[in-house]
């Protein structure tokens, strides 16, 4: 399938991916236009199956609708027990990057290969209690590692204290692999925690509540994008 947008190669800049889970869905189109204008790099789409996480969200229809109307790359985060069942429908719907959880029930290498075979970029995500070493055997198959800095399932939670340590370990693994792999952090990101995550080694940040519940969402996004590392 021909792709019109792609997650670009790692380029030393910080990518910001607003999570539409936290947008007012009645105004979704306007929300996407707004974040694009404010400098969003990707759109983060959270897929929840009510089993891997205790919440339900969207299916391929939303991805297909977003794809029709925006050229921002679609960064699709599969919080599902059986990602293998859903890779093809989300790829066909227009996902540019599909991330699966290593804690899911399916074989992660198989899932990553299935994603790549469909011409889609591939990511793996780890939950807060998962040891980063589990990604070591997978680095050849990865475009992105997604570190969850909250327990997945809901927007609006606080950035966990032990996340910087996990992010640092993932950064070391990525650097040691010699591959160009994005390190994305997801959960509780705002202008302050963005600095902490970047200092620990993140180069892509998901933000939901901090943007969409702000009185000035454009400013909130710009502040996250411009966050320089905390020392
Ligand atoms: C949580 C999701 C996140 C969430 C981010 O399970 O994966 O992407 O929407 O929302 P905030 O930024 O509010 O934590
Ligand atoms: Zn997410």
PDB file of C-alpha atoms and ligand atoms in Angstrom:
ATOM      1  CA  UNK A   1       0.000   0.000   0.000  1.00  0.00           C
ATOM      2  CA  UNK A   2       1.355   3.464  -0.911  1.00  0.00           C
ATOM      3  CA  UNK A   3       1.870   5.648   2.138  1.00  0.00           C
ATOM      4  CA  UNK A   4       1.495   9.400   1.938  1.00  0.00           C
ATOM      5  CA  UNK A   5       3.101  10.103   5.312  1.00  0.00           C
ATOM      6  CA  UNK A   6       5.774   8.401   7.370  1.00  0.00           C
ATOM      7  CA  UNK A   7       7.374   8.789  10.742  1.00  0.00           C
ATOM      8  CA  UNK A   8      10.669  10.417   9.661  1.00  0.00           C
ATOM      9  CA  UNK A   9      14.047   8.994  10.668  1.00  0.00           C
ATOM     10  CA  UNK A  10      15.417  10.033  14.058  1.00  0.00           C
ATOM     11  CA  UNK A  11      16.801  13.514  13.446  1.00  0.00           C
ATOM     12  CA  UNK A  12      17.986  14.892  16.786  1.00  0.00           C
ATOM     13  CA  UNK A  13      14.758  16.846  17.271  1.00  0.00           C
ATOM     14  CA  UNK A  14      11.913  16.201  19.690  1.00  0.00           C
ATOM     15  CA  UNK A  15       8.708  14.896  18.107  1.00  0.00           C
ATOM     16  CA  UNK A  16       5.398  15.620  19.822  1.00  0.00           C
ATOM     17  CA  UNK A  17       2.422  13.350  19.258  1.00  0.00           C
ATOM     18  CA  UNK A  18      -0.864  14.622  20.711  1.00  0.00           C
ATOM     19  CA  UNK A  19      -3.125  11.771  21.867  1.00  0.00           C
ATOM     20  CA  UNK A  20      -6.631  12.117  20.446  1.00  0.00           C
ATOM     21  CA  UNK A  21      -7.914   9.942  23.302  1.00  0.00           C
ATOM     22  CA  UNK A  22      -7.986  13.160  25.321  1.00  0.00           C
ATOM     23  CA  UNK A  23      -9.619  15.374  22.661  1.00  0.00           C
ATOM     24  CA  UNK A  24     -13.288  16.338  22.666  1.00  0.00           C
ATOM     25  CA  UNK A  25     -14.423  13.775  20.093  1.00  0.00           C
ATOM     26  CA  UNK A  26     -17.310  15.975  18.995  1.00  0.00           C
ATOM     27  CA  UNK A  27     -14.652  18.395  17.740  1.00  0.00           C
ATOM     28  CA  UNK A  28     -12.016  15.907  16.606  1.00  0.00           C
ATOM     29  CA  UNK A  29     -11.371  17.433  13.174  1.00  0.00           C
ATOM     30  CA  UNK A  30     -10.836  20.875  14.657  1.00  0.00           C
ATOM     31  CA  UNK A  31      -8.558  19.387  17.326  1.00  0.00           C
ATOM     32  CA  UNK A  32      -6.343  17.756  14.699  1.00  0.00           C
ATOM     33  CA  UNK A  33      -6.157  20.982  12.666  1.00  0.00           C
ATOM     34  CA  UNK A  34      -5.320  22.927  15.821  1.00  0.00           C
ATOM     35  CA  UNK A  35      -2.448  20.649  16.887  1.00  0.00           C
ATOM     36  CA  UNK A  36      -1.088  20.581  13.356  1.00  0.00           C
ATOM     37  CA  UNK A  37      -1.026  24.383  13.265  1.00  0.00           C
ATOM     38  CA  UNK A  38       0.663  24.457  16.684  1.00  0.00           C
ATOM     39  CA  UNK A  39       3.470  22.192  15.474  1.00  0.00           C
ATOM     40  CA  UNK A  40       2.417  18.607  16.249  1.00  0.00           C
ATOM     41  CA  UNK A  41       4.651  16.086  14.510  1.00  0.00           C
ATOM     42  CA  UNK A  42       2.477  12.946  14.645  1.00  0.00           C
ATOM     43  CA  UNK A  43      -1.024  12.043  15.833  1.00  0.00           C
ATOM     44  CA  UNK A  44      -1.080   9.393  18.573  1.00  0.00           C
ATOM     45  CA  UNK A  45      -4.078   7.061  18.439  1.00  0.00           C
ATOM     46  CA  UNK A  46      -4.714   4.867  21.495  1.00  0.00           C
ATOM     47  CA  UNK A  47      -6.448   1.571  20.759  1.00  0.00           C
ATOM     48  CA  UNK A  48      -7.866  -0.215  23.825  1.00  0.00           C
ATOM     49  CA  UNK A  49      -9.679  -3.540  23.804  1.00  0.00           C
ATOM     50  CA  UNK A  50     -11.201  -3.571  27.309  1.00  0.00           C
ATOM     51  CA  UNK A  51      -9.067  -6.643  28.115  1.00  0.00           C
ATOM     52  CA  UNK A  52      -5.390  -5.731  27.914  1.00  0.00           C
ATOM     53  CA  UNK A  53      -6.410  -2.499  29.637  1.00  0.00           C
ATOM     54  CA  UNK A  54      -9.621  -1.752  31.553  1.00  0.00           C
ATOM     55  CA  UNK A  55     -10.972   0.694  28.976  1.00  0.00           C
ATOM     56  CA  UNK A  56     -12.321   0.798  25.428  1.00  0.00           C
ATOM     57  CA  UNK A  57     -11.450   3.344  22.789  1.00  0.00           C
ATOM     58  CA  UNK A  58     -11.264   3.279  19.002  1.00  0.00           C
ATOM     59  CA  UNK A  59     -11.104   0.899  16.048  1.00  0.00           C
ATOM     60  CA  UNK A  60      -9.736   1.043  12.487  1.00  0.00           C
ATOM     61  CA  UNK A  61     -12.623   3.302  11.357  1.00  0.00           C
ATOM     62  CA  UNK A  62     -11.178   6.227  13.299  1.00  0.00           C
ATOM     63  CA  UNK A  63      -7.719   5.686  11.794  1.00  0.00           C
ATOM     64  CA  UNK A  64      -9.204   5.543   8.319  1.00  0.00           C
ATOM     65  CA  UNK A  65     -11.115   8.762   8.900  1.00  0.00           C
ATOM     66  CA  UNK A  66      -8.037  10.549  10.272  1.00  0.00           C
ATOM     67  CA  UNK A  67      -6.028   9.306   7.281  1.00  0.00           C
ATOM     68  CA  UNK A  68      -8.506  10.889   4.882  1.00  0.00           C
ATOM     69  CA  UNK A  69      -8.188  14.297   6.469  1.00  0.00           C
ATOM     70  CA  UNK A  70      -4.659  14.808   7.781  1.00  0.00           C
ATOM     71  CA  UNK A  71      -1.174  14.276   6.418  1.00  0.00           C
ATOM     72  CA  UNK A  72       0.348  14.035   9.905  1.00  0.00           C
ATOM     73  CA  UNK A  73       1.781  10.536  10.433  1.00  0.00           C
ATOM     74  CA  UNK A  74      -0.547   8.299  12.462  1.00  0.00           C
ATOM     75  CA  UNK A  75       1.220   6.700  15.438  1.00  0.00           C
ATOM     76  CA  UNK A  76      -1.131   3.901  16.509  1.00  0.00           C
ATOM     77  CA  UNK A  77      -0.644   2.398  19.979  1.00  0.00           C
ATOM     78  CA  UNK A  78      -2.252  -1.038  20.277  1.00  0.00           C
ATOM     79  CA  UNK A  79      -3.169  -1.750  23.904  1.00  0.00           C
ATOM     80  CA  UNK A  80      -4.748  -5.074  23.025  1.00  0.00           C
ATOM     81  CA  UNK A  81      -4.292  -8.664  24.195  1.00  0.00           C
ATOM     82  CA  UNK A  82      -4.002 -10.108  20.665  1.00  0.00           C
ATOM     83  CA  UNK A  83      -2.310  -7.585  18.372  1.00  0.00           C
ATOM     84  CA  UNK A  84      -1.890 -10.143  15.545  1.00  0.00           C
ATOM     85  CA  UNK A  85      -5.659 -10.008  14.949  1.00  0.00           C
ATOM     86  CA  UNK A  86      -5.616  -6.258  14.454  1.00  0.00           C
ATOM     87  CA  UNK A  87      -2.400  -5.454  12.566  1.00  0.00           C
ATOM     88  CA  UNK A  88      -3.836  -5.879   9.087  1.00  0.00           C
ATOM     89  CA  UNK A  89      -7.058  -3.884   9.687  1.00  0.00           C
ATOM     90  CA  UNK A  90      -5.108  -0.990  11.178  1.00  0.00           C
ATOM     91  CA  UNK A  91      -2.477  -1.123   8.419  1.00  0.00           C
ATOM     92  CA  UNK A  92      -5.232  -1.049   5.778  1.00  0.00           C
ATOM     93  CA  UNK A  93      -6.903   1.831   7.608  1.00  0.00           C
ATOM     94  CA  UNK A  94      -3.721   3.875   7.176  1.00  0.00           C
ATOM     95  CA  UNK A  95      -1.629   3.530  10.337  1.00  0.00           C
ATOM     96  CA  UNK A  96       1.895   4.788   9.594  1.00  0.00           C
ATOM     97  CA  UNK A  97       3.382   3.222  12.703  1.00  0.00           C
ATOM     98  CA  UNK A  98       1.921   0.402  14.765  1.00  0.00           C
ATOM     99  CA  UNK A  99       3.148  -0.261  18.292  1.00  0.00           C
ATOM    100  CA  UNK A 100       2.426  -3.534  20.093  1.00  0.00           C
ATOM    101  CA  UNK A 101       2.944  -4.314  23.772  1.00  0.00           C
ATOM    102  CA  UNK A 102       5.566  -6.866  24.704  1.00  0.00           C
ATOM    103  CA  UNK A 103       3.188  -7.901  27.541  1.00  0.00           C
ATOM    104  CA  UNK A 104       0.451  -8.891  25.048  1.00  0.00           C
ATOM    105  CA  UNK A 105      -0.336 -12.584  24.558  1.00  0.00           C
ATOM    106  CA  UNK A 106       1.010 -12.778  21.004  1.00  0.00           C
ATOM    107  CA  UNK A 107       4.618 -13.343  19.980  1.00  0.00           C
ATOM    108  CA  UNK A 108       6.149  -9.874  19.699  1.00  0.00           C
ATOM    109  CA  UNK A 109       8.735 -10.675  16.998  1.00  0.00           C
ATOM    110  CA  UNK A 110       5.975 -12.250  14.905  1.00  0.00           C
ATOM    111  CA  UNK A 111       3.790  -9.176  15.363  1.00  0.00           C
ATOM    112  CA  UNK A 112       6.648  -6.789  14.448  1.00  0.00           C
ATOM    113  CA  UNK A 113       7.427  -8.815  11.315  1.00  0.00           C
ATOM    114  CA  UNK A 114       3.744  -8.814  10.356  1.00  0.00           C
ATOM    115  CA  UNK A 115       3.678  -5.020  10.687  1.00  0.00           C
ATOM    116  CA  UNK A 116       6.823  -4.554   8.582  1.00  0.00           C
ATOM    117  CA  UNK A 117       5.592  -6.990   5.927  1.00  0.00           C
ATOM    118  CA  UNK A 118       2.606  -4.669   5.431  1.00  0.00           C
ATOM    119  CA  UNK A 119       4.937  -1.718   4.806  1.00  0.00           C
ATOM    120  CA  UNK A 120       4.171  -0.077   8.157  1.00  0.00           C
ATOM    121  CA  UNK A 121       6.738   1.133  10.691  1.00  0.00           C
ATOM    122  CA  UNK A 122       6.919  -0.942  13.859  1.00  0.00           C
ATOM    123  CA  UNK A 123       7.163  -0.168  17.553  1.00  0.00           C
ATOM    124  CA  UNK A 124       7.190  -2.068  20.809  1.00  0.00           C
ATOM    125  CA  UNK A 125       5.870  -0.722  24.096  1.00  0.00           C
ATOM    126  CA  UNK A 126       6.768  -1.625  27.663  1.00  0.00           C
ATOM    127  CA  UNK A 127       4.620  -1.019  30.737  1.00  0.00           C
ATOM    128  CA  UNK A 128       6.095   0.609  33.872  1.00  0.00           C
ATOM    129  CA  UNK A 129       6.980  -2.708  35.559  1.00  0.00           C
ATOM    130  CA  UNK A 130       8.562  -4.379  32.523  1.00  0.00           C
ATOM    131  CA  UNK A 131      12.342  -4.688  32.470  1.00  0.00           C
ATOM    132  CA  UNK A 132      13.792  -2.814  29.469  1.00  0.00           C
ATOM    133  CA  UNK A 133      16.164  -5.701  28.647  1.00  0.00           C
ATOM    134  CA  UNK A 134      13.249  -7.534  26.994  1.00  0.00           C
ATOM    135  CA  UNK A 135      13.575  -5.274  23.951  1.00  0.00           C
ATOM    136  CA  UNK A 136      17.236  -6.215  23.314  1.00  0.00           C
ATOM    137  CA  UNK A 137      16.517  -9.146  20.970  1.00  0.00           C
ATOM    138  CA  UNK A 138      14.049  -7.046  18.963  1.00  0.00           C
ATOM    139  CA  UNK A 139      16.087  -3.991  17.983  1.00  0.00           C
ATOM    140  CA  UNK A 140      16.561  -5.145  14.361  1.00  0.00           C
ATOM    141  CA  UNK A 141      12.773  -5.053  13.920  1.00  0.00           C
ATOM    142  CA  UNK A 142      12.087  -1.682  15.520  1.00  0.00           C
ATOM    143  CA  UNK A 143      11.465   1.874  14.378  1.00  0.00           C
ATOM    144  CA  UNK A 144      10.335   2.982  17.843  1.00  0.00           C
ATOM    145  CA  UNK A 145      10.256   1.950  21.494  1.00  0.00           C
ATOM    146  CA  UNK A 146       7.360   3.337  23.531  1.00  0.00           C
ATOM    147  CA  UNK A 147       7.966   3.601  27.272  1.00  0.00           C
ATOM    148  CA  UNK A 148       4.745   3.935  29.277  1.00  0.00           C
ATOM    149  CA  UNK A 149       5.204   6.480  32.040  1.00  0.00           C
ATOM    150  CA  UNK A 150       1.752   5.643  33.465  1.00  0.00           C
ATOM    151  CA  UNK A 151      -0.107   2.322  33.721  1.00  0.00           C
ATOM    152  CA  UNK A 152      -1.890   2.187  30.353  1.00  0.00           C
ATOM    153  CA  UNK A 153      -5.644   2.580  30.076  1.00  0.00           C
ATOM    154  CA  UNK A 154      -6.526   6.192  30.722  1.00  0.00           C
ATOM    155  CA  UNK A 155      -5.408   9.704  29.894  1.00  0.00           C
ATOM    156  CA  UNK A 156      -4.869  12.288  32.608  1.00  0.00           C
ATOM    157  CA  UNK A 157      -2.667  10.253  34.991  1.00  0.00           C
ATOM    158  CA  UNK A 158       0.513  11.504  36.685  1.00  0.00           C
ATOM    159  CA  UNK A 159       3.996  10.729  35.267  1.00  0.00           C
ATOM    160  CA  UNK A 160       5.476   7.905  37.370  1.00  0.00           C
ATOM    161  CA  UNK A 161       8.559   8.553  39.463  1.00  0.00           C
ATOM    162  CA  UNK A 162      10.487   5.507  38.295  1.00  0.00           C
ATOM    163  CA  UNK A 163      10.004   6.310  34.587  1.00  0.00           C
ATOM    164  CA  UNK A 164      13.279   8.232  34.092  1.00  0.00           C
ATOM    165  CA  UNK A 165      15.275   5.175  35.188  1.00  0.00           C
ATOM    166  CA  UNK A 166      13.405   2.984  32.694  1.00  0.00           C
ATOM    167  CA  UNK A 167      13.813   5.566  29.913  1.00  0.00           C
ATOM    168  CA  UNK A 168      17.579   5.768  30.574  1.00  0.00           C
ATOM    169  CA  UNK A 169      17.922   1.995  30.296  1.00  0.00           C
ATOM    170  CA  UNK A 170      16.026   1.955  27.015  1.00  0.00           C
ATOM    171  CA  UNK A 171      18.212   4.796  25.713  1.00  0.00           C
ATOM    172  CA  UNK A 172      21.317   2.729  26.491  1.00  0.00           C
ATOM    173  CA  UNK A 173      19.905  -0.316  24.716  1.00  0.00           C
ATOM    174  CA  UNK A 174      19.001   1.751  21.631  1.00  0.00           C
ATOM    175  CA  UNK A 175      22.417   3.413  21.536  1.00  0.00           C
ATOM    176  CA  UNK A 176      24.210   0.093  21.965  1.00  0.00           C
ATOM    177  CA  UNK A 177      22.204  -1.377  19.071  1.00  0.00           C
ATOM    178  CA  UNK A 178      23.574   1.289  16.709  1.00  0.00           C
ATOM    179  CA  UNK A 179      20.098   1.519  15.106  1.00  0.00           C
ATOM    180  CA  UNK A 180      18.077   4.661  14.517  1.00  0.00           C
ATOM    181  CA  UNK A 181      15.110   3.958  16.790  1.00  0.00           C
ATOM    182  CA  UNK A 182      12.778   6.573  18.265  1.00  0.00           C
ATOM    183  CA  UNK A 183      12.340   6.544  22.037  1.00  0.00           C
ATOM    184  CA  UNK A 184       8.801   7.693  22.728  1.00  0.00           C
ATOM    185  CA  UNK A 185       7.420   8.335  26.215  1.00  0.00           C
ATOM    186  CA  UNK A 186       3.675   8.188  26.863  1.00  0.00           C
ATOM    187  CA  UNK A 187       1.728   9.212  29.962  1.00  0.00           C
ATOM    188  CA  UNK A 188       1.567  12.307  32.148  1.00  0.00           C
ATOM    189  CA  UNK A 189       3.683  14.445  29.802  1.00  0.00           C
ATOM    190  CA  UNK A 190       3.433  18.216  30.309  1.00  0.00           C
ATOM    191  CA  UNK A 191       5.990  21.034  29.949  1.00  0.00           C
ATOM    192  CA  UNK A 192       7.717  19.970  33.210  1.00  0.00           C
ATOM    193  CA  UNK A 193       7.761  16.180  32.807  1.00  0.00           C
ATOM    194  CA  UNK A 194       8.758  16.625  29.137  1.00  0.00           C
ATOM    195  CA  UNK A 195      12.080  18.016  30.367  1.00  0.00           C
ATOM    196  CA  UNK A 196      12.593  15.046  32.673  1.00  0.00           C
ATOM    197  CA  UNK A 197      11.765  12.553  29.916  1.00  0.00           C
ATOM    198  CA  UNK A 198      14.059  14.288  27.402  1.00  0.00           C
ATOM    199  CA  UNK A 199      16.907  14.441  29.929  1.00  0.00           C
ATOM    200  CA  UNK A 200      16.506  10.681  30.432  1.00  0.00           C
ATOM    201  CA  UNK A 201      16.789  10.065  26.685  1.00  0.00           C
ATOM    202  CA  UNK A 202      13.335  10.487  25.096  1.00  0.00           C
ATOM    203  CA  UNK A 203      13.065  12.007  21.631  1.00  0.00           C
ATOM    204  CA  UNK A 204       9.323  11.607  21.083  1.00  0.00           C
ATOM    205  CA  UNK A 205       6.601  12.600  23.529  1.00  0.00           C
ATOM    206  CA  UNK A 206       2.917  11.718  23.626  1.00  0.00           C
ATOM    207  CA  UNK A 207       0.684  14.256  25.348  1.00  0.00           C
ATOM    208  CA  UNK A 208      -3.055  14.085  25.894  1.00  0.00           C
ATOM    209  CA  UNK A 209      -4.495  15.833  28.882  1.00  0.00           C
ATOM    210  CA  UNK A 210      -1.784  18.522  29.063  1.00  0.00           C
ATOM    211  CA  UNK A 211      -2.800  19.713  25.592  1.00  0.00           C
ATOM    212  CA  UNK A 212      -6.502  19.021  25.278  1.00  0.00           C
ATOM    213  CA  UNK A 213      -7.546  20.024  28.805  1.00  0.00           C
ATOM    214  CA  UNK A 214      -5.500  23.210  28.705  1.00  0.00           C
ATOM    215  CA  UNK A 215      -7.173  26.615  28.476  1.00  0.00           C
ATOM    216  CA  UNK A 216      -4.639  27.321  25.709  1.00  0.00           C
ATOM    217  CA  UNK A 217      -3.935  24.026  23.920  1.00  0.00           C
ATOM    218  CA  UNK A 218      -1.692  25.587  21.251  1.00  0.00           C
ATOM    219  CA  UNK A 219       0.537  27.152  23.887  1.00  0.00           C
ATOM    220  CA  UNK A 220       0.606  23.918  25.924  1.00  0.00           C
ATOM    221  CA  UNK A 221       1.773  21.988  22.859  1.00  0.00           C
ATOM    222  CA  UNK A 222       4.409  24.584  21.991  1.00  0.00           C
ATOM    223  CA  UNK A 223       5.749  24.502  25.557  1.00  0.00           C
ATOM    224  CA  UNK A 224       6.097  20.712  25.409  1.00  0.00           C
ATOM    225  CA  UNK A 225       7.784  20.920  22.017  1.00  0.00           C
ATOM    226  CA  UNK A 226      10.256  23.517  23.246  1.00  0.00           C
ATOM    227  CA  UNK A 227      11.037  21.792  26.539  1.00  0.00           C
ATOM    228  CA  UNK A 228      14.766  21.643  27.023  1.00  0.00           C
ATOM    229  CA  UNK A 229      16.174  18.907  29.204  1.00  0.00           C
ATOM    230  CA  UNK A 230      16.094  19.271  32.972  1.00  0.00           C
ATOM    231  CA  UNK A 231      19.580  19.042  34.396  1.00  0.00           C
TER     232      UNK A 231
HETATM  233  C1  LIG B   1      -2.651   5.845  28.169  1.00  0.00           C
HETATM  234  C2  LIG B   1      -2.417   6.225  26.722  1.00  0.00           C
HETATM  235  C3  LIG B   1      -1.831   7.582  26.559  1.00  0.00           C
HETATM  236  C4  LIG B   1      -2.701   8.703  27.057  1.00  0.00           C
HETATM  237  C5  LIG B   1      -1.870   9.939  27.265  1.00  0.00           C
HETATM  238  O1  LIG B   1      -3.021   4.512  28.245  1.00  0.00           O
HETATM  239  O2  LIG B   1      -1.566   5.291  26.089  1.00  0.00           O
HETATM  240  O3  LIG B   1      -1.474   7.805  25.198  1.00  0.00           O
HETATM  241  O4  LIG B   1      -3.736   9.015  26.198  1.00  0.00           O
HETATM  242  O5  LIG B   1      -2.623  10.846  27.961  1.00  0.00           O
HETATM  243  P1  LIG B   1      -1.956  11.809  29.056  1.00  0.00           P
HETATM  244  O6  LIG B   1      -0.958  12.641  28.345  1.00  0.00           O
HETATM  245  O7  LIG B   1      -3.121  12.595  29.555  1.00  0.00           O
HETATM  246  O8  LIG B   1      -1.335  10.935  30.101  1.00  0.00           O
HETATM  247 ZN1  LIG B   2      -0.694   5.829  24.030  1.00  0.00          ZN
END
